[in-house]
Amino acid sequence: MIYLDNAGTTRPFDEVRALTDEINDRFYYNPSALFANALTVKNIIEAARETIAFKLGAEPKGVYFTSCATEANNWVFAKAVKNKRGNVVISAGEHASVYESALRLKNQGIDVRIAGLTADGRVDLEDLRAKIDADTALVSVIHCSNETGVVNDLAAISGIIKSQSRAFFHSDGVQAFCKERIVPAAVGVDLYTMSAHKIHGPKGCGALYVNPAVKISPFIVGGGQESGARSGTENVAGIAGFARAAELYGEKYDEKKMAACGEILLRELREFEFNGLGARHSGMTYSFTAEGVRAETVLHMLSDEGIMIGLGSACSSHQSGNRILAAMGKNKKQIEGSFRISFGLYNEPEEVLTAAERIKTCVEKLKKLNCGR
Ligand code: PLP
């Protein structure tokens, strides 16, 4: 098995699995209960909050755990635009959980503006500048693209926002957290979304950083957990596993190994066009196009051999085409021939070499047969 779809999800670290098992086994008490064992569980959550906050150079009170990043992004769009006043600006490179949330606001009559992407996949700063005005209430720009690995310059974006408006700045940091150094308060990011399962943590746990100076009302109401900001009995094992994964990520990240994986991919597949390499790049997620074949056919051929790669984000696999590659100027044929390969910390350079060789062979075969389309 060769797994190269880590932007979709990652295999949990062994230590994370051991910890979540232990918590589910021994610390299953409701953290809101009043007996002593429940307090231990509450402390597990608070320790995790401190760990995540530390990673962000933030105060623990600025971190709220959610059921996933999708929930955190929905929360921002549901609650950061007060009384439906003002316009909202997003980039064309957003994940579906931001994009669809923005479309929902649009359907409610809010003026939603979409800033375009440059050909190399960054948000077009001039277009962003033109879309923001004094009435802008919320700006949301993804930190690192889940499609191309391109990293946006949050400090530059924040400068543009703050010079023209009093808008909140939200960034979806799901693909960047633990990989890119980020101190939201230092770069003017008010709201920052994270997800555990993209950093070898468990599924079903996300978090929203909220600058303590920003007041955002709850999206999910009920028992008043998370200081009243997000109700619902906490996923204690998920939260603790998230924090453990965040701690371990930096320790386990092997810069040389990851660089070797990237070099092999680029070298072996140099006949194909890589998308988004002109911009600052994460080195973890790569998009490339083999024109003239259907990438989906290749994906299935590889899948039969135990090699798992992606096409676009798993979250948009039910939608036709790829909105983000289209915003970078790719046509339908190019999009059909586009792949996504994303590394995780468990990958080895030899696996990348094998996968790249198999991709080349499958593409050649399809081209020869002329039946890849
Ligand atoms: N944002 C980005 C950039 C993502 O890549 C994903 C997952 O694919 C999400 C949000 C949604 O994350 P979750 O699965 O935690 O809801």
mmCIF file of C-alpha atoms and ligand atoms in Angstrom:
data_model
loop_
_atom_site.group_PDB
_atom_site.id
_atom_site.type_symbol
_atom_site.label_atom_id
_atom_site.label_comp_id
_atom_site.label_asym_id
_atom_site.label_seq_id
_atom_site.Cartn_x
_atom_site.Cartn_y
_atom_site.Cartn_z
ATOM 1 C CA MET A 1 0.000 0.000 0.000
ATOM 2 C CA ILE A 2 1.313 3.456 -0.871
ATOM 3 C CA TYR A 3 -0.774 6.283 0.531
ATOM 4 C CA LEU A 4 -0.239 9.700 -1.057
ATOM 5 C CA ASP A 5 -3.496 11.488 -0.282
ATOM 6 C CA ASN A 6 -2.539 13.085 3.009
ATOM 7 C CA ALA A 7 -4.269 16.376 2.211
ATOM 8 C CA GLY A 8 -7.448 14.265 2.349
ATOM 9 C CA THR A 9 -6.574 12.766 5.686
ATOM 10 C CA THR A 10 -3.563 11.297 7.486
ATOM 11 C CA ARG A 11 -2.889 8.099 9.362
ATOM 12 C CA PRO A 12 -2.936 8.920 13.085
ATOM 13 C CA PHE A 13 0.430 8.726 14.823
ATOM 14 C CA ASP A 14 0.768 5.494 16.845
ATOM 15 C CA GLU A 15 1.180 7.584 20.009
ATOM 16 C CA VAL A 16 -2.060 9.419 19.221
ATOM 17 C CA ARG A 17 -3.946 6.145 18.763
ATOM 18 C CA ALA A 18 -2.596 4.840 22.057
ATOM 19 C CA LEU A 19 -3.654 8.042 23.825
ATOM 20 C CA THR A 20 -7.167 8.182 22.348
ATOM 21 C CA ASP A 21 -7.695 4.494 23.199
ATOM 22 C CA GLU A 22 -6.565 5.121 26.761
ATOM 23 C CA ILE A 23 -8.834 8.135 27.166
ATOM 24 C CA ASN A 24 -11.855 6.317 25.769
ATOM 25 C CA ASP A 25 -11.073 3.426 28.077
ATOM 26 C CA ARG A 26 -10.186 5.194 31.335
ATOM 27 C CA PHE A 27 -11.355 8.802 31.088
ATOM 28 C CA TYR A 28 -14.771 8.540 29.499
ATOM 29 C CA TYR A 29 -16.475 10.632 32.179
ATOM 30 C CA ASN A 30 -18.413 13.679 31.124
ATOM 31 C CA PRO A 31 -16.075 16.633 31.721
ATOM 32 C CA SER A 32 -19.030 18.703 32.962
ATOM 33 C CA ALA A 33 -19.884 16.224 35.762
ATOM 34 C CA LEU A 34 -19.110 17.214 39.333
ATOM 35 C CA PHE A 35 -17.239 14.177 40.700
ATOM 36 C CA ALA A 36 -13.461 14.188 40.963
ATOM 37 C CA ASN A 37 -12.798 11.902 37.987
ATOM 38 C CA ALA A 38 -14.651 14.341 35.760
ATOM 39 C CA LEU A 39 -12.297 17.074 36.828
ATOM 40 C CA THR A 40 -9.383 14.970 35.561
ATOM 41 C CA VAL A 41 -11.132 14.814 32.203
ATOM 42 C CA LYS A 42 -11.757 18.559 32.202
ATOM 43 C CA ASN A 43 -8.040 19.032 32.898
ATOM 44 C CA ILE A 44 -7.174 16.880 29.883
ATOM 45 C CA ILE A 45 -9.164 19.281 27.715
ATOM 46 C CA GLU A 46 -7.567 22.357 29.250
ATOM 47 C CA ALA A 47 -4.062 20.933 28.802
ATOM 48 C CA ALA A 48 -4.870 20.295 25.137
ATOM 49 C CA ARG A 49 -6.159 23.850 24.747
ATOM 50 C CA GLU A 50 -2.869 25.143 26.139
ATOM 51 C CA THR A 51 -0.886 23.039 23.682
ATOM 52 C CA ILE A 52 -2.835 24.263 20.652
ATOM 53 C CA ALA A 53 -2.707 27.863 21.904
ATOM 54 C CA PHE A 54 1.048 27.598 22.448
ATOM 55 C CA LYS A 55 1.480 26.529 18.816
ATOM 56 C CA LEU A 56 -0.321 29.702 17.791
ATOM 57 C CA GLY A 57 1.520 31.958 20.231
ATOM 58 C CA ALA A 58 -1.916 32.653 21.704
ATOM 59 C CA GLU A 59 -3.752 32.603 25.012
ATOM 60 C CA PRO A 60 -5.623 29.332 25.716
ATOM 61 C CA LYS A 61 -8.867 31.300 26.059
ATOM 62 C CA GLY A 62 -8.656 32.048 22.321
ATOM 63 C CA VAL A 63 -8.966 28.358 21.310
ATOM 64 C CA TYR A 64 -12.366 26.666 20.924
ATOM 65 C CA PHE A 65 -12.677 23.002 20.034
ATOM 66 C CA THR A 66 -15.239 21.991 17.417
ATOM 67 C CA SER A 67 -16.294 18.720 15.787
ATOM 68 C CA CYS A 68 -14.245 19.479 12.664
ATOM 69 C CA ALA A 69 -12.844 22.322 10.587
ATOM 70 C CA THR A 70 -16.006 22.374 8.496
ATOM 71 C CA GLU A 71 -17.954 23.307 11.630
ATOM 72 C CA ALA A 72 -15.405 25.997 12.543
ATOM 73 C CA ASN A 73 -15.649 27.527 9.063
ATOM 74 C CA ASN A 74 -19.456 27.389 9.144
ATOM 75 C CA TRP A 75 -19.390 29.078 12.559
ATOM 76 C CA VAL A 76 -17.317 31.973 11.235
ATOM 77 C CA PHE A 77 -19.669 32.636 8.348
ATOM 78 C CA ALA A 78 -22.802 32.156 10.419
ATOM 79 C CA LYS A 79 -21.738 34.524 13.172
ATOM 80 C CA ALA A 80 -18.957 36.923 12.126
ATOM 81 C CA VAL A 81 -21.254 39.045 9.993
ATOM 82 C CA LYS A 82 -23.408 40.787 12.544
ATOM 83 C CA ASN A 83 -26.992 41.697 11.710
ATOM 84 C CA LYS A 84 -26.268 40.863 8.066
ATOM 85 C CA ARG A 85 -24.526 44.193 7.692
ATOM 86 C CA GLY A 86 -21.700 44.805 5.245
ATOM 87 C CA ASN A 87 -20.141 42.737 2.499
ATOM 88 C CA VAL A 88 -18.016 39.584 2.666
ATOM 89 C CA VAL A 89 -14.874 38.893 0.629
ATOM 90 C CA ILE A 90 -13.389 35.432 0.072
ATOM 91 C CA SER A 91 -10.757 34.140 -2.330
ATOM 92 C CA ALA A 92 -11.561 31.848 -5.249
ATOM 93 C CA GLY A 93 -9.198 29.291 -3.685
ATOM 94 C CA GLU A 94 -11.276 28.414 -0.644
ATOM 95 C CA HIS A 95 -12.192 24.954 0.570
ATOM 96 C CA ALA A 96 -15.839 23.995 0.024
ATOM 97 C CA SER A 97 -16.633 24.553 3.720
ATOM 98 C CA VAL A 98 -15.777 28.243 3.325
ATOM 99 C CA TYR A 99 -17.035 28.611 -0.233
ATOM 100 C CA GLU A 100 -20.438 27.050 0.457
ATOM 101 C CA SER A 101 -20.781 29.038 3.700
ATOM 102 C CA ALA A 102 -20.182 32.227 1.716
ATOM 103 C CA LEU A 103 -22.722 31.169 -0.917
ATOM 104 C CA ARG A 104 -25.257 30.634 1.846
ATOM 105 C CA LEU A 105 -24.746 34.234 2.967
ATOM 106 C CA LYS A 106 -25.166 35.332 -0.623
ATOM 107 C CA ASN A 107 -28.486 33.503 -0.795
ATOM 108 C CA GLN A 108 -29.512 35.432 2.316
ATOM 109 C CA GLY A 109 -28.954 38.661 0.418
ATOM 110 C CA ILE A 110 -25.451 39.524 1.607
ATOM 111 C CA ASP A 111 -23.038 41.004 -0.921
ATOM 112 C CA VAL A 112 -20.379 38.302 -1.307
ATOM 113 C CA ARG A 113 -17.344 39.143 -3.410
ATOM 114 C CA ILE A 114 -14.807 36.633 -4.684
ATOM 115 C CA ALA A 115 -11.213 37.718 -5.239
ATOM 116 C CA GLY A 116 -9.524 35.837 -8.075
ATOM 117 C CA LEU A 117 -6.363 33.741 -8.074
ATOM 118 C CA THR A 118 -3.138 34.350 -9.955
ATOM 119 C CA ALA A 119 -2.064 31.679 -12.458
ATOM 120 C CA ASP A 120 0.239 30.274 -9.762
ATOM 121 C CA GLY A 121 -2.632 29.838 -7.328
ATOM 122 C CA ARG A 122 -2.223 32.690 -4.826
ATOM 123 C CA VAL A 123 -5.016 35.103 -4.089
ATOM 124 C CA ASP A 124 -4.607 38.059 -6.441
ATOM 125 C CA LEU A 125 -3.719 40.840 -4.009
ATOM 126 C CA GLU A 126 -4.746 43.628 -6.383
ATOM 127 C CA ASP A 127 -8.141 42.040 -6.937
ATOM 128 C CA LEU A 128 -8.489 41.510 -3.184
ATOM 129 C CA ARG A 129 -7.663 45.159 -2.578
ATOM 130 C CA ALA A 130 -10.292 46.202 -5.124
ATOM 131 C CA LYS A 131 -12.975 43.994 -3.550
ATOM 132 C CA ILE A 132 -12.533 45.277 0.026
ATOM 133 C CA ASP A 133 -14.088 48.560 1.101
ATOM 134 C CA ALA A 134 -15.124 50.362 4.280
ATOM 135 C CA ASP A 135 -18.304 48.206 4.478
ATOM 136 C CA THR A 136 -16.491 44.863 4.387
ATOM 137 C CA ALA A 137 -17.372 42.867 7.496
ATOM 138 C CA LEU A 138 -15.415 39.661 6.907
ATOM 139 C CA VAL A 139 -12.513 38.598 4.694
ATOM 140 C CA SER A 140 -11.583 34.918 4.432
ATOM 141 C CA VAL A 141 -8.449 33.720 2.640
ATOM 142 C CA ILE A 142 -7.080 30.211 2.926
ATOM 143 C CA HIS A 143 -3.564 29.907 4.401
ATOM 144 C CA CYS A 144 -2.316 26.884 2.431
ATOM 145 C CA SER A 145 -4.298 25.477 -0.484
ATOM 146 C CA ASN A 146 -5.584 21.931 -0.130
ATOM 147 C CA GLU A 147 -5.492 21.632 -3.930
ATOM 148 C CA THR A 148 -2.066 22.980 -4.849
ATOM 149 C CA GLY A 149 -0.059 23.465 -1.640
ATOM 150 C CA VAL A 150 0.324 27.170 -2.431
ATOM 151 C CA VAL A 151 0.772 29.311 0.697
ATOM 152 C CA ASN A 152 -0.823 32.761 0.848
ATOM 153 C CA ASP A 153 0.987 35.654 2.524
ATOM 154 C CA LEU A 154 -1.333 36.331 5.470
ATOM 155 C CA ALA A 155 0.641 39.356 6.710
ATOM 156 C CA ALA A 156 0.369 41.077 3.325
ATOM 157 C CA ILE A 157 -3.353 40.257 3.114
ATOM 158 C CA SER A 158 -3.941 41.524 6.633
ATOM 159 C CA GLY A 159 -2.169 44.789 5.748
ATOM 160 C CA ILE A 160 -4.554 45.302 2.836
ATOM 161 C CA ILE A 161 -7.618 44.484 4.952
ATOM 162 C CA LYS A 162 -6.687 46.700 7.892
ATOM 163 C CA SER A 163 -5.774 49.668 5.669
ATOM 164 C CA GLN A 164 -9.187 49.658 3.973
ATOM 165 C CA SER A 165 -11.721 48.315 6.440
ATOM 166 C CA ARG A 166 -12.510 47.148 9.950
ATOM 167 C CA ALA A 167 -13.334 43.661 8.694
ATOM 168 C CA PHE A 168 -12.527 40.505 10.612
ATOM 169 C CA PHE A 169 -9.812 38.467 8.926
ATOM 170 C CA HIS A 170 -10.436 34.721 8.900
ATOM 171 C CA SER A 171 -8.015 32.196 7.491
ATOM 172 C CA ASP A 172 -8.613 28.497 6.964
ATOM 173 C CA GLY A 173 -5.372 27.075 8.308
ATOM 174 C CA VAL A 174 -6.282 23.392 8.027
ATOM 175 C CA GLN A 175 -3.463 22.542 5.608
ATOM 176 C CA ALA A 176 -0.984 24.918 7.216
ATOM 177 C CA PHE A 177 -1.292 24.337 10.964
ATOM 178 C CA CYS A 178 1.939 22.785 12.335
ATOM 179 C CA LYS A 179 3.499 23.086 8.869
ATOM 180 C CA GLU A 180 3.729 26.867 8.531
ATOM 181 C CA ARG A 181 4.752 29.051 11.453
ATOM 182 C CA ILE A 182 1.699 31.155 12.360
ATOM 183 C CA VAL A 183 1.023 33.565 15.193
ATOM 184 C CA PRO A 184 -2.418 34.869 14.200
ATOM 185 C CA ALA A 185 -2.359 37.897 16.477
ATOM 186 C CA ALA A 186 1.048 38.984 15.146
ATOM 187 C CA VAL A 187 -0.137 38.979 11.533
ATOM 188 C CA GLY A 188 -3.595 40.395 12.162
ATOM 189 C CA VAL A 189 -5.553 37.169 11.704
ATOM 190 C CA ASP A 190 -8.655 37.320 13.921
ATOM 191 C CA LEU A 191 -10.025 33.831 13.282
ATOM 192 C CA TYR A 192 -8.034 30.740 12.314
ATOM 193 C CA THR A 193 -9.389 27.260 11.550
ATOM 194 C CA MET A 194 -7.591 23.977 12.271
ATOM 195 C CA SER A 195 -8.323 20.259 11.982
ATOM 196 C CA ALA A 196 -6.748 17.321 13.817
ATOM 197 C CA HIS A 197 -6.909 14.681 11.108
ATOM 198 C CA LYS A 198 -4.642 16.573 8.711
ATOM 199 C CA ILE A 199 -1.711 16.412 11.141
ATOM 200 C CA HIS A 200 -1.853 12.696 12.028
ATOM 201 C CA GLY A 201 -4.459 13.328 14.701
ATOM 202 C CA PRO A 202 -7.931 11.755 15.024
ATOM 203 C CA LYS A 203 -10.893 12.539 12.791
ATOM 204 C CA GLY A 204 -13.837 14.483 14.170
ATOM 205 C CA CYS A 205 -11.956 17.210 15.993
ATOM 206 C CA GLY A 206 -11.221 20.749 14.869
ATOM 207 C CA ALA A 207 -10.624 24.101 16.474
ATOM 208 C CA LEU A 208 -11.241 27.752 15.872
ATOM 209 C CA TYR A 209 -8.819 30.344 17.165
ATOM 210 C CA VAL A 210 -10.664 33.540 18.000
ATOM 211 C CA ASN A 211 -8.679 36.618 18.930
ATOM 212 C CA PRO A 212 -9.929 37.363 22.469
ATOM 213 C CA ALA A 213 -10.623 40.954 21.377
ATOM 214 C CA VAL A 214 -13.157 39.639 18.853
ATOM 215 C CA LYS A 215 -16.652 38.748 20.022
ATOM 216 C CA ILE A 216 -18.306 35.991 18.018
ATOM 217 C CA SER A 217 -21.556 34.476 19.238
ATOM 218 C CA PRO A 218 -22.018 30.689 19.417
ATOM 219 C CA PHE A 219 -23.098 28.698 16.392
ATOM 220 C CA ILE A 220 -24.046 25.570 18.336
ATOM 221 C CA VAL A 221 -25.981 26.312 21.508
ATOM 222 C CA GLY A 222 -27.030 24.041 24.342
ATOM 223 C CA GLY A 223 -25.147 23.026 27.481
ATOM 224 C CA GLY A 224 -22.699 25.912 27.386
ATOM 225 C CA GLN A 225 -19.451 23.946 27.001
ATOM 226 C CA GLU A 226 -16.350 25.723 25.683
ATOM 227 C CA SER A 227 -17.131 28.791 27.817
ATOM 228 C CA GLY A 228 -20.548 28.957 26.210
ATOM 229 C CA ALA A 229 -19.032 29.422 22.738
ATOM 230 C CA ARG A 230 -19.613 25.890 21.473
ATOM 231 C CA SER A 231 -22.047 23.593 23.200
ATOM 232 C CA GLY A 232 -21.964 19.807 23.066
ATOM 233 C CA THR A 233 -20.187 17.233 25.215
ATOM 234 C CA GLU A 234 -16.528 17.467 24.295
ATOM 235 C CA ASN A 235 -14.791 14.826 22.188
ATOM 236 C CA VAL A 236 -12.170 14.404 24.892
ATOM 237 C CA ALA A 237 -10.152 11.695 23.159
ATOM 238 C CA GLY A 238 -10.228 13.681 19.904
ATOM 239 C CA ILE A 239 -9.147 16.889 21.617
ATOM 240 C CA ALA A 240 -6.306 15.217 23.511
ATOM 241 C CA GLY A 241 -5.241 13.351 20.359
ATOM 242 C CA PHE A 242 -5.281 16.626 18.412
ATOM 243 C CA ALA A 243 -2.943 18.275 20.909
ATOM 244 C CA ARG A 244 -0.646 15.231 21.028
ATOM 245 C CA ALA A 245 -0.452 15.187 17.218
ATOM 246 C CA ALA A 246 0.384 18.908 17.196
ATOM 247 C CA GLU A 247 3.206 18.309 19.673
ATOM 248 C CA LEU A 248 4.547 15.312 17.785
ATOM 249 C CA TYR A 249 4.296 16.837 14.313
ATOM 250 C CA GLY A 250 7.282 19.141 14.782
ATOM 251 C CA GLU A 251 9.319 16.408 16.464
ATOM 252 C CA LYS A 252 8.653 13.897 13.713
ATOM 253 C CA TYR A 253 8.911 16.240 10.744
ATOM 254 C CA ASP A 254 12.010 15.189 8.791
ATOM 255 C CA GLU A 255 12.882 18.088 6.533
ATOM 256 C CA LYS A 256 15.419 16.112 4.470
ATOM 257 C CA LYS A 257 13.020 13.235 3.880
ATOM 258 C CA MET A 258 10.128 15.479 2.862
ATOM 259 C CA ALA A 259 12.402 17.474 0.532
ATOM 260 C CA ALA A 260 13.582 14.206 -1.043
ATOM 261 C CA CYS A 261 9.949 13.163 -1.610
ATOM 262 C CA GLY A 262 9.238 16.471 -3.374
ATOM 263 C CA GLU A 263 12.405 16.333 -5.470
ATOM 264 C CA ILE A 264 11.656 12.797 -6.668
ATOM 265 C CA LEU A 265 8.093 13.694 -7.608
ATOM 266 C CA LEU A 266 9.153 16.787 -9.559
ATOM 267 C CA ARG A 267 12.031 14.976 -11.273
ATOM 268 C CA GLU A 268 10.152 11.822 -12.215
ATOM 269 C CA LEU A 269 7.055 13.626 -13.429
ATOM 270 C CA ARG A 270 8.835 16.560 -15.087
ATOM 271 C CA GLU A 271 7.036 15.879 -18.386
ATOM 272 C CA PHE A 272 3.789 16.976 -16.698
ATOM 273 C CA GLU A 273 2.789 20.496 -15.794
ATOM 274 C CA PHE A 274 2.898 21.246 -12.072
ATOM 275 C CA ASN A 275 0.335 23.777 -10.910
ATOM 276 C CA GLY A 276 1.201 26.436 -8.359
ATOM 277 C CA LEU A 277 4.947 26.033 -8.112
ATOM 278 C CA GLY A 278 5.642 29.679 -8.974
ATOM 279 C CA ALA A 279 4.302 30.766 -5.603
ATOM 280 C CA ARG A 280 5.442 29.994 -2.072
ATOM 281 C CA HIS A 281 4.686 26.318 -1.639
ATOM 282 C CA SER A 282 4.169 23.995 1.312
ATOM 283 C CA GLY A 283 6.191 21.151 -0.205
ATOM 284 C CA MET A 284 3.494 18.759 1.052
ATOM 285 C CA THR A 285 0.711 18.941 -1.558
ATOM 286 C CA TYR A 286 1.342 18.923 -5.301
ATOM 287 C CA SER A 287 -1.041 19.400 -8.213
ATOM 288 C CA PHE A 288 -0.021 18.407 -11.717
ATOM 289 C CA THR A 289 -1.646 17.928 -15.076
ATOM 290 C CA ALA A 290 -1.173 15.180 -17.641
ATOM 291 C CA GLU A 291 -3.128 16.559 -20.543
ATOM 292 C CA GLY A 292 -4.905 14.126 -22.811
ATOM 293 C CA VAL A 293 -5.829 11.530 -20.187
ATOM 294 C CA ARG A 294 -8.506 11.338 -17.557
ATOM 295 C CA ALA A 295 -6.736 11.463 -14.212
ATOM 296 C CA GLU A 296 -9.648 9.555 -12.717
ATOM 297 C CA THR A 297 -8.904 6.551 -14.954
ATOM 298 C CA VAL A 298 -5.276 6.589 -13.790
ATOM 299 C CA LEU A 299 -6.403 6.915 -10.174
ATOM 300 C CA HIS A 300 -8.478 3.741 -10.496
ATOM 301 C CA MET A 301 -5.657 1.845 -12.245
ATOM 302 C CA LEU A 302 -3.290 2.800 -9.400
ATOM 303 C CA SER A 303 -5.880 2.025 -6.777
ATOM 304 C CA ASP A 304 -6.029 -1.548 -8.089
ATOM 305 C CA GLU A 305 -2.291 -1.774 -7.365
ATOM 306 C CA GLY A 306 -2.657 -0.375 -3.841
ATOM 307 C CA ILE A 307 -1.397 3.115 -4.686
ATOM 308 C CA MET A 308 -3.683 5.867 -3.409
ATOM 309 C CA ILE A 309 -3.513 9.364 -4.851
ATOM 310 C CA GLY A 310 -6.007 12.219 -5.196
ATOM 311 C CA LEU A 311 -7.672 14.170 -7.951
ATOM 312 C CA GLY A 312 -8.883 17.245 -6.205
ATOM 313 C CA SER A 313 -9.842 17.592 -2.561
ATOM 314 C CA ALA A 314 -11.758 14.627 -1.204
ATOM 315 C CA CYS A 315 -14.413 17.062 -0.042
ATOM 316 C CA SER A 316 -15.148 18.177 -3.592
ATOM 317 C CA SER A 317 -14.904 14.774 -5.226
ATOM 318 C CA HIS A 318 -18.667 14.723 -5.649
ATOM 319 C CA GLN A 319 -18.600 17.906 -7.674
ATOM 320 C CA SER A 320 -17.655 17.947 -11.310
ATOM 321 C CA GLY A 321 -14.591 19.890 -12.363
ATOM 322 C CA ASN A 322 -12.354 21.739 -10.027
ATOM 323 C CA ARG A 323 -13.299 25.308 -9.143
ATOM 324 C CA ILE A 324 -9.830 26.171 -7.876
ATOM 325 C CA LEU A 325 -7.846 24.945 -10.864
ATOM 326 C CA ALA A 326 -10.402 26.738 -13.072
ATOM 327 C CA ALA A 327 -9.740 29.960 -11.131
ATOM 328 C CA MET A 328 -6.032 29.493 -11.943
ATOM 329 C CA GLY A 329 -6.950 29.505 -15.641
ATOM 330 C CA LYS A 330 -7.006 25.755 -16.329
ATOM 331 C CA ASN A 331 -9.466 24.572 -18.985
ATOM 332 C CA LYS A 332 -11.783 21.569 -18.741
ATOM 333 C CA LYS A 333 -9.320 19.219 -20.473
ATOM 334 C CA GLN A 334 -6.492 20.244 -18.202
ATOM 335 C CA ILE A 335 -8.658 19.837 -15.128
ATOM 336 C CA GLU A 336 -9.693 16.342 -16.243
ATOM 337 C CA GLY A 337 -6.023 15.425 -16.437
ATOM 338 C CA SER A 338 -5.099 16.850 -13.027
ATOM 339 C CA PHE A 339 -3.816 14.889 -10.053
ATOM 340 C CA ARG A 340 -3.127 15.738 -6.459
ATOM 341 C CA ILE A 341 -0.341 14.038 -4.548
ATOM 342 C CA SER A 342 0.058 14.981 -0.906
ATOM 343 C CA PHE A 343 2.686 13.774 1.516
ATOM 344 C CA GLY A 344 2.400 12.880 5.152
ATOM 345 C CA LEU A 345 5.119 12.225 7.682
ATOM 346 C CA TYR A 346 4.875 8.457 7.170
ATOM 347 C CA ASN A 347 5.824 8.659 3.470
ATOM 348 C CA GLU A 348 9.197 7.507 2.229
ATOM 349 C CA PRO A 349 11.049 8.686 -0.924
ATOM 350 C CA GLU A 350 11.004 5.127 -2.340
ATOM 351 C CA GLU A 351 7.209 5.129 -2.236
ATOM 352 C CA VAL A 352 7.095 8.378 -4.171
ATOM 353 C CA LEU A 353 9.463 6.919 -6.774
ATOM 354 C CA THR A 354 7.298 3.810 -7.208
ATOM 355 C CA ALA A 355 4.097 5.856 -7.454
ATOM 356 C CA ALA A 356 5.611 8.311 -9.944
ATOM 357 C CA GLU A 357 6.853 5.467 -12.149
ATOM 358 C CA ARG A 358 3.444 3.830 -12.087
ATOM 359 C CA ILE A 359 1.709 7.110 -12.917
ATOM 360 C CA LYS A 360 3.991 7.609 -15.920
ATOM 361 C CA THR A 361 3.409 4.046 -17.124
ATOM 362 C CA CYS A 362 -0.381 4.339 -16.769
ATOM 363 C CA VAL A 363 -0.477 7.692 -18.554
ATOM 364 C CA GLU A 364 1.647 6.334 -21.429
ATOM 365 C CA LYS A 365 -0.539 3.231 -21.688
ATOM 366 C CA LEU A 366 -3.714 5.309 -21.829
ATOM 367 C CA LYS A 367 -2.273 7.674 -24.391
ATOM 368 C CA LYS A 368 -1.245 4.730 -26.589
ATOM 369 C CA LEU A 369 -4.613 3.073 -26.323
ATOM 370 C CA ASN A 370 -6.193 6.479 -26.769
ATOM 371 C CA CYS A 371 -8.942 5.247 -24.495
ATOM 372 C CA GLY A 372 -8.123 7.217 -21.396
ATOM 373 C CA ARG A 373 -10.776 9.714 -22.335
HETATM 374 N N1 PLP B 1 -10.414 23.307 5.050
HETATM 375 C C1 PLP B 1 -9.461 22.732 4.310
HETATM 376 C C2 PLP B 1 -8.434 23.581 3.633
HETATM 377 C C3 PLP B 1 -9.419 21.337 4.156
HETATM 378 O O1 PLP B 1 -8.470 20.762 3.407
HETATM 379 C C4 PLP B 1 -10.417 20.557 4.796
HETATM 380 C C5 PLP B 1 -10.469 19.093 4.601
HETATM 381 O O2 PLP B 1 -10.357 18.595 3.509
HETATM 382 C C6 PLP B 1 -11.373 21.206 5.584
HETATM 383 C C7 PLP B 1 -11.343 22.579 5.679
HETATM 384 C C8 PLP B 1 -12.436 20.439 6.327
HETATM 385 O O3 PLP B 1 -11.842 19.782 7.403
HETATM 386 P P1 PLP B 1 -12.700 18.750 8.298
HETATM 387 O O4 PLP B 1 -12.580 17.434 7.609
HETATM 388 O O5 PLP B 1 -12.035 18.753 9.638
HETATM 389 O O6 PLP B 1 -14.079 19.250 8.357
#
